[in-house]
Amino acid sequence: MIDPKIEDSWKKILFDEFQKPYFISLKSFLVDEKKNHTVYPKGANIFAAFDNTPFENVKVVILGQDPYHGANQAHGLAFSVNDGIPHPPSLKNIFKELQDDMGCDIPKSGNLTQWAKEGVFLINTVLSVRANEANSHKNMGWEIFTDAVIRILSYQKENLVFILWGSPAAAKASLIDASKHLILKAPHPSPLSSYRGFFGSKPFSKTNEYLIGHGIKPIKWCI
């Protein structure tokens, strides 16, 4: 039986998922990978998005791709970096849009844990990566797991906001019931695509307008 260290509400909901053959295979892959390579984030942080945002607290889902692959960057929250680490280019653009949209000062730290505590579920589609090799854990099983998480959130909850940046994230819209949730799509905040419509998309104010309209406490985006 696989019994990962993950926040209790999520453990109950995902317990059956952890016992499926693909997840058992994924766990074996990670054990072997760690014997031969450095893997990010640290094992204790792989489920940080779940640990910081219990199921009942989720209001917003921001979907990333895979963790940062540089030393000390990734800590289990999509787009977030540890304190003291320079802001990666995509995060710089997220903060720029945050400033333009909500009037927030650019945060000194790129650590988004405060958003997670507010109910923003910062989940990557792949939850681990080999050091210095982007997408190196792609197609090893994580996508099956995170697709299941998105489906569960869509099915079991109401009035969530799903923020999907970039084509891979936008493709996940098919997993979400648009009749009871808000889906916000925009180009990825990467410098390669941010000027195609990410800037000016106002995801933060649109999210809060929707939450308030459904009697839900808005997110304190300024950190």
XYZ file of C-alpha atoms in Angstrom:
223
model
C 0.000 0.000 0.000
C 1.292 3.461 -0.911
C 0.758 5.934 1.918
C 2.395 9.265 0.983
C 2.834 12.135 3.397
C 0.145 14.541 2.243
C -2.434 16.719 3.986
C -5.249 14.622 5.502
C -8.212 15.898 3.476
C -6.349 15.244 0.235
C -5.117 11.858 1.466
C -8.700 10.677 1.987
C -9.843 11.937 -1.406
C -6.819 10.618 -3.332
C -6.156 7.393 -1.435
C -7.515 5.153 -4.200
C -5.535 7.094 -6.799
C -2.293 6.371 -4.930
C -2.970 2.608 -5.151
C -3.403 2.507 -8.933
C -0.742 0.742 -11.043
C 0.430 3.936 -12.763
C 1.132 5.620 -9.410
C 2.957 2.579 -8.052
C 5.090 2.657 -11.213
C 5.662 6.408 -10.787
C 6.831 5.888 -7.201
C 9.322 3.224 -8.363
C 10.609 5.574 -11.051
C 11.173 8.349 -8.490
C 13.003 6.019 -6.094
C 15.383 4.953 -8.892
C 15.742 8.498 -10.177
C 16.808 9.793 -6.759
C 19.513 7.119 -6.551
C 21.194 8.430 -9.685
C 20.199 12.097 -10.017
C 19.266 15.194 -8.070
C 15.506 15.656 -8.150
C 13.540 18.848 -7.402
C 11.687 19.750 -5.303
C 12.830 17.945 -2.158
C 10.698 14.925 -1.347
C 9.017 16.669 1.570
C 7.856 19.440 -0.794
C 6.494 17.376 -3.682
C 2.954 17.679 -2.294
C 3.391 21.227 -0.940
C 0.480 22.555 -3.021
C -1.804 20.048 -1.285
C -0.284 20.587 2.169
C -0.680 24.380 2.006
C -4.190 24.359 0.528
C -6.446 21.680 2.030
C -9.256 20.474 -0.237
C -11.961 22.399 1.612
C -9.961 25.650 1.317
C -9.455 25.623 -2.467
C -11.017 28.662 -4.173
C -8.677 29.149 -7.144
C -6.534 26.764 -9.181
C -3.443 28.069 -11.008
C -1.958 25.393 -13.214
C 1.763 25.284 -13.991
C 3.781 22.855 -16.093
C 6.701 21.293 -14.215
C 8.888 22.491 -11.325
C 11.838 24.843 -11.747
C 14.952 22.752 -12.356
C 17.591 25.077 -10.866
C 19.122 24.659 -7.412
C 16.960 25.848 -4.484
C 14.215 27.229 -6.739
C 11.318 24.750 -6.611
C 9.460 24.102 -3.363
C 6.295 22.449 -4.599
C 4.097 25.421 -5.548
C 3.602 26.280 -9.231
C 5.474 29.438 -10.338
C 6.757 29.996 -6.764
C 10.385 30.025 -5.631
C 12.007 29.833 -2.221
C 12.760 33.037 -0.328
C 15.993 34.689 -1.419
C 15.907 33.246 -4.950
C 15.734 35.732 -7.868
C 12.355 35.884 -9.588
C 12.323 33.665 -12.707
C 11.143 35.408 -15.911
C 7.574 34.029 -15.838
C 7.135 35.026 -12.201
C 8.427 38.533 -12.968
C 5.685 38.863 -15.572
C 3.049 37.481 -13.195
C 4.033 40.147 -10.663
C 3.993 42.820 -13.372
C 0.436 41.872 -14.330
C -0.480 41.727 -10.634
C 0.776 45.287 -10.207
C -1.098 46.533 -13.288
C -4.290 44.647 -12.404
C -4.509 45.098 -8.635
C -2.086 47.935 -7.873
C 0.099 45.671 -5.721
C 3.752 46.472 -5.150
C 6.126 43.961 -6.736
C 6.921 41.507 -3.911
C 10.535 41.192 -2.809
C 10.190 37.422 -2.437
C 8.919 35.080 -5.126
C 7.522 32.728 -2.483
C 3.772 32.355 -3.142
C 2.940 30.415 0.023
C 0.710 33.296 1.145
C -1.459 32.781 -1.939
C -1.656 29.069 -1.158
C -2.819 29.862 2.384
C -5.507 32.141 0.877
C -6.967 29.239 -1.083
C -4.974 29.406 -4.318
C -4.064 25.842 -5.294
C -0.726 26.228 -7.135
C -0.398 22.898 -8.897
C 1.990 21.821 -11.634
C 0.885 19.138 -14.104
C 4.171 17.325 -13.318
C 5.335 17.417 -9.682
C 9.038 16.591 -10.003
C 11.996 17.196 -12.307
C 15.614 16.146 -12.701
C 18.086 18.930 -11.882
C 18.864 21.138 -14.894
C 16.631 19.116 -17.241
C 13.246 20.704 -17.901
C 10.380 18.277 -18.589
C 12.586 15.312 -17.643
C 9.776 13.688 -15.628
C 7.153 14.242 -18.307
C 5.005 11.217 -19.253
C 6.037 9.209 -16.183
C 2.583 9.254 -14.602
C 2.287 12.642 -12.946
C -0.070 13.940 -15.648
C -2.524 11.088 -14.979
C -2.467 11.981 -11.295
C -2.904 15.737 -11.711
C -5.652 15.251 -14.312
C -7.473 13.176 -11.698
C -6.999 15.978 -9.153
C -8.491 18.539 -11.566
C -11.463 16.271 -12.319
C -12.098 15.723 -8.592
C -11.975 19.454 -7.874
C -14.348 20.161 -10.759
C -16.786 17.421 -9.732
C -16.809 17.791 -5.953
C -16.631 21.580 -5.608
C -18.547 24.568 -6.995
C -17.609 28.096 -8.030
C -13.876 27.600 -8.337
C -11.744 29.756 -10.616
C -9.352 27.829 -12.863
C -6.534 30.023 -14.244
C -4.982 28.312 -17.262
C -1.915 30.019 -18.736
C -0.494 28.663 -21.981
C -1.584 25.916 -24.373
C -0.776 22.858 -22.173
C -2.778 24.347 -19.292
C -5.619 25.437 -21.590
C -5.937 21.842 -22.825
C -7.005 20.875 -19.295
C -10.219 22.885 -19.687
C -11.862 19.708 -21.008
C -11.542 18.240 -17.489
C -13.492 21.113 -15.913
C -17.264 21.635 -15.757
C -17.591 25.172 -17.111
C -21.245 25.319 -16.037
C -20.285 25.598 -12.364
C -16.745 27.030 -12.427
C -14.997 30.007 -14.048
C -12.204 29.175 -16.499
C -9.761 31.979 -17.305
C -7.403 31.276 -20.206
C -4.497 33.435 -21.354
C -1.077 33.011 -22.991
C 1.713 31.801 -20.717
C 3.535 34.495 -18.677
C 6.859 33.395 -20.170
C 8.691 36.242 -21.981
C 8.229 34.206 -25.182
C 4.439 34.509 -25.076
C 3.411 37.085 -22.455
C 2.949 39.884 -24.982
C 0.382 37.833 -26.932
C -2.329 38.571 -24.391
C -1.111 37.614 -20.937
C -0.481 41.265 -20.123
C -3.827 42.960 -19.679
C -5.724 39.715 -19.073
C -6.521 40.835 -15.489
C -6.817 37.345 -13.971
C -6.566 38.554 -10.392
C -9.389 41.108 -10.461
C -11.583 38.810 -12.600
C -11.086 36.044 -10.040
C -12.104 38.258 -7.145
C -15.139 39.628 -9.004
C -16.339 36.060 -9.576
C -15.713 34.973 -5.983
C -17.469 38.011 -4.536
C -20.362 37.462 -6.957
C -20.818 33.989 -5.496
C -20.562 35.082 -1.869
C -17.000 33.820 -1.433
C -14.283 35.822 0.326
C -11.875 37.241 -2.299
C -8.164 36.492 -2.444
C -5.659 38.924 -0.916
C -3.344 38.940 -3.912
C -0.925 41.618 -2.651
C 1.931 39.942 -0.769
